[in-house]
Coordinates of C-alpha atoms in Angstrom, one line a residue:
M1 CA 101.3 94.9 79.8
K2 CA 104.9 95.8 79.3
L3 CA 106.8 96.7 82.4
D4 CA 109.9 98.9 82.8
I5 CA 110.9 97.1 86.1
L6 CA 109.8 93.8 87.5
A7 CA 110.6 93.3 91.2
I8 CA 110.6 89.7 92.4
G9 CA 110.8 88.5 96.0
A10 CA 110.7 85.1 97.6
H11 CA 108.1 86.3 100.2
P12 CA 105.6 89.1 100.4
D13 CA 107.5 92.0 102.0
D14 CA 110.9 91.1 100.5
V15 CA 110.5 93.6 97.7
E16 CA 109.3 96.4 100.0
L17 CA 112.2 95.9 102.4
G18 CA 114.8 95.4 99.8
C19 CA 113.9 98.1 97.2
G20 CA 110.7 99.8 98.2
A21 CA 112.1 103.3 98.0
T22 CA 113.7 102.6 94.6
I23 CA 110.3 101.4 93.3
A24 CA 108.5 104.4 94.7
K25 CA 111.0 106.7 93.0
E26 CA 110.7 105.1 89.6
V27 CA 106.9 105.0 89.8
A28 CA 107.0 108.7 90.6
R29 CA 109.1 109.2 87.4
G30 CA 106.4 107.5 85.3
K31 CA 108.0 104.0 85.0
K32 CA 105.7 101.0 85.0
V33 CA 106.7 98.7 87.8
G34 CA 105.3 95.3 88.8
I35 CA 105.9 92.9 91.6
I36 CA 105.9 89.1 91.7
D37 CA 106.0 87.2 95.0
L38 CA 107.3 83.6 94.6
T39 CA 105.5 82.3 97.7
R40 CA 102.7 83.4 100.0
G41 CA 105.0 83.3 103.1
E42 CA 102.9 80.5 104.5
L43 CA 105.6 79.2 106.8
G44 CA 106.1 82.6 108.5
T45 CA 105.9 82.5 112.3
R46 CA 103.5 85.4 112.5
G47 CA 100.3 85.9 110.5
T48 CA 98.9 83.6 107.9
A49 CA 99.0 83.2 104.1
D50 CA 95.7 85.0 103.9
T51 CA 96.8 87.9 106.0
R52 CA 100.0 88.1 103.9
D53 CA 97.9 88.2 100.8
E54 CA 95.9 91.2 102.1
E55 CA 99.0 93.0 103.3
A56 CA 100.8 92.5 100.0
F57 CA 97.7 94.0 98.2
N58 CA 97.7 97.0 100.5
A59 CA 101.5 97.5 100.1
A60 CA 101.1 97.4 96.3
K61 CA 98.5 100.1 96.4
I62 CA 100.8 102.3 98.6
L63 CA 103.6 101.9 96.1
N64 CA 101.2 102.4 93.2
V65 CA 102.6 99.6 91.1
A66 CA 101.0 98.5 87.9
M67 CA 100.6 94.9 88.9
R68 CA 101.3 92.3 91.6
T69 CA 100.9 88.6 91.4
N70 CA 101.9 85.5 93.5
M71 CA 103.4 82.4 92.0
K72 CA 102.3 80.3 95.0
F73 CA 105.5 78.3 95.1
A74 CA 106.0 76.3 98.3
D75 CA 107.5 78.6 101.0
G76 CA 110.8 77.1 102.2
F77 CA 110.7 74.2 99.8
F78 CA 110.6 75.6 96.3
V79 CA 113.7 74.7 94.3
N80 CA 115.6 76.1 91.3
N81 CA 114.6 73.5 88.7
K82 CA 113.0 73.3 85.3
E83 CA 109.4 73.3 86.5
H84 CA 109.8 76.5 88.6
Q85 CA 112.0 78.2 85.9
I86 CA 109.4 77.6 83.2
E87 CA 106.6 79.1 85.3
L88 CA 108.7 82.2 85.9
I89 CA 109.8 82.4 82.3
K90 CA 106.1 82.7 81.4
E91 CA 105.8 85.7 83.6
I92 CA 109.0 87.4 82.3
R93 CA 107.8 86.9 78.7
K94 CA 104.4 88.2 79.6
Y95 CA 105.6 91.4 81.2
R96 CA 108.8 91.9 79.2
P97 CA 110.7 94.0 81.8
E98 CA 113.8 96.0 80.9
I99 CA 115.1 95.6 84.5
V100 CA 114.5 92.8 87.0
L101 CA 115.1 93.4 90.8
C102 CA 115.4 90.2 92.9
N103 CA 116.5 88.7 96.2
A104 CA 119.9 89.0 97.8
I105 CA 122.5 86.6 96.4
D106 CA 123.3 85.4 99.9
D107 CA 121.2 85.9 103.0
R108 CA 120.0 84.5 106.4
H109 CA 116.8 83.0 105.0
I110 CA 117.4 80.1 102.6
D111 CA 114.6 81.2 100.3
H112 CA 116.4 84.4 99.5
G113 CA 119.5 82.9 97.9
K114 CA 117.3 80.2 96.2
G115 CA 115.0 82.9 94.9
S116 CA 117.9 85.0 93.7
K117 CA 119.4 82.1 91.7
L118 CA 116.0 81.0 90.3
V119 CA 115.1 84.5 89.0
S120 CA 118.6 85.1 87.5
E121 CA 118.6 81.8 85.6
A122 CA 114.9 82.2 84.5
C123 CA 115.8 85.7 83.1
F124 CA 118.6 84.1 81.0
L125 CA 116.6 81.2 79.8
S126 CA 113.7 83.4 78.9
G127 CA 115.8 84.8 76.1
L128 CA 116.3 81.4 74.4
R129 CA 114.1 80.8 71.4
K130 CA 114.0 77.0 71.7
I131 CA 112.3 77.2 75.1
E132 CA 108.6 77.3 74.1
T133 CA 106.0 78.6 76.6
K134 CA 102.5 79.8 76.4
L135 CA 100.0 81.2 78.9
D136 CA 96.8 79.0 79.2
D137 CA 95.5 78.5 75.6
E138 CA 97.1 81.6 74.2
N139 CA 99.7 81.6 71.4
Y140 CA 103.3 80.7 72.1
Q141 CA 105.2 83.5 73.8
E142 CA 108.1 85.4 72.2
P143 CA 111.4 85.1 73.9
W144 CA 112.5 88.0 76.2
R145 CA 115.6 88.6 78.2
P146 CA 115.7 91.6 80.6
K147 CA 118.7 93.9 80.0
V148 CA 119.9 93.7 83.6
V149 CA 119.3 91.9 86.8
Y150 CA 120.0 93.7 90.1
H151 CA 119.9 92.0 93.5
Y152 CA 118.7 94.1 96.5
I153 CA 120.3 93.7 99.9
Q154 CA 118.4 92.1 102.8
W155 CA 119.5 90.8 106.2
K156 CA 123.2 90.5 105.6
D157 CA 125.3 93.6 105.1
L158 CA 126.5 92.8 101.6
E159 CA 128.7 95.3 99.9
P160 CA 126.7 97.1 97.2
D161 CA 128.0 97.5 93.7
I162 CA 125.6 100.4 93.1
I163 CA 123.5 102.6 95.4
V164 CA 120.4 104.4 94.3
D165 CA 119.7 107.8 95.9
V166 CA 116.2 107.4 97.4
T167 CA 116.1 110.7 99.3
G168 CA 112.4 111.8 99.4
F169 CA 111.0 108.3 99.1
I170 CA 112.0 106.5 102.3
E171 CA 108.7 107.5 103.9
K172 CA 106.8 105.8 101.1
K173 CA 108.9 102.7 101.6
M174 CA 108.2 102.6 105.3
E175 CA 104.5 103.0 104.7
A176 CA 104.6 100.0 102.4
V177 CA 106.7 97.9 104.7
L178 CA 104.4 98.7 107.7
A179 CA 101.4 97.6 105.7
Y180 CA 102.6 94.1 106.8
K181 CA 101.1 94.7 110.2
T182 CA 101.4 91.0 111.3
Q183 CA 105.2 90.9 110.6
F184 CA 106.8 93.9 112.2
F185 CA 107.1 95.6 115.5
D186 CA 103.9 96.0 117.5
P187 CA 104.2 96.4 121.3
D188 CA 100.7 95.1 121.7
S189 CA 101.1 92.0 119.6
K190 CA 100.7 88.6 121.3
E191 CA 102.4 86.8 118.4
P192 CA 105.8 85.1 118.9
Q193 CA 108.9 87.2 118.5
T194 CA 110.9 86.8 115.3
P195 CA 114.1 88.4 113.9
I196 CA 112.1 91.0 112.0
S197 CA 109.5 91.8 114.6
S198 CA 111.8 93.8 116.9
K199 CA 111.9 97.6 117.1
N200 CA 115.6 97.3 116.3
F201 CA 114.8 95.7 113.0
T202 CA 112.2 98.4 112.1
D203 CA 114.7 101.1 113.1
S204 CA 117.4 99.4 111.0
I205 CA 115.5 100.0 107.8
I206 CA 116.0 103.7 108.3
Y207 CA 119.6 103.7 109.7
R208 CA 120.8 101.3 106.9
A209 CA 119.2 103.6 104.3
R210 CA 120.9 106.5 106.0
N211 CA 124.3 104.7 105.9
A212 CA 123.9 103.8 102.2
G213 CA 123.0 107.5 101.6
R214 CA 126.1 108.6 103.5
L215 CA 128.3 106.5 101.2
I216 CA 127.1 108.4 98.2
G217 CA 126.7 111.9 99.8
T218 CA 122.9 111.9 100.0
E219 CA 120.4 111.5 102.8
Y220 CA 119.1 108.0 101.9
G221 CA 120.1 105.2 99.6
E222 CA 119.3 101.6 98.6
G223 CA 122.1 99.3 97.6
F224 CA 122.2 96.6 94.9
T225 CA 124.7 94.0 93.7
V226 CA 125.1 93.3 90.0
E227 CA 125.7 90.3 87.8
R228 CA 127.9 92.2 85.3
Y229 CA 129.7 95.4 85.2
P230 CA 127.4 98.5 85.0
A231 CA 128.1 100.4 81.8
V232 CA 127.9 104.2 81.3
D233 CA 128.1 106.2 78.2
S234 CA 130.2 108.9 79.8
L235 CA 132.2 109.5 83.0
F236 CA 129.7 112.4 83.6
D237 CA 126.9 109.8 84.0
L238 CA 128.5 108.9 87.4
K239 CA 127.7 111.0 90.4

């Protein structure tokens, strides 16, 4: 299966929080989008790896993505090394995305920055012919390098390089985010409080999207940082 967009997150729910509305918009436009979670979020204070698996499955159905898989790297302890890069290269070559979306380059959770760097470097290495990979007993994979890598914005208020107008798709994003019932605000929950379980955090998803939209003259937006200058064919391509 060839994908147009591959969204990758260190934990289940990273993708939904960071770029869920952008994904919903592109799927509505007929693009094939897939999601890869690097870990099962097993170190999370609330819920379990099994509940996160179920929640991720439900969120994927809400976003109507073409595929979702989990690399089962060690939550909190995965590293950006050859072993992890090779496993991710196999997935990039398998799905051959044009665009990769991944974690924030710098964030409160240590896995986000690590995941960002791991994905970025795996995307580059995936284009090198002398790195040989194959899935199971299949033939060797052809090299593939995505055209661009964009980093969504998470806890920290990083300054975006580009903002996508996601007006009309914020509701779908919130539905996907709230599929993670163990993780977010629930006044009846007996689970310990976490930075993302407060009502303020859930509310922030909307008001941050509104602020991003304000910056570009729309109702809602999602911001991304880029690794290289965005290119346009004409000044009229810019809004």
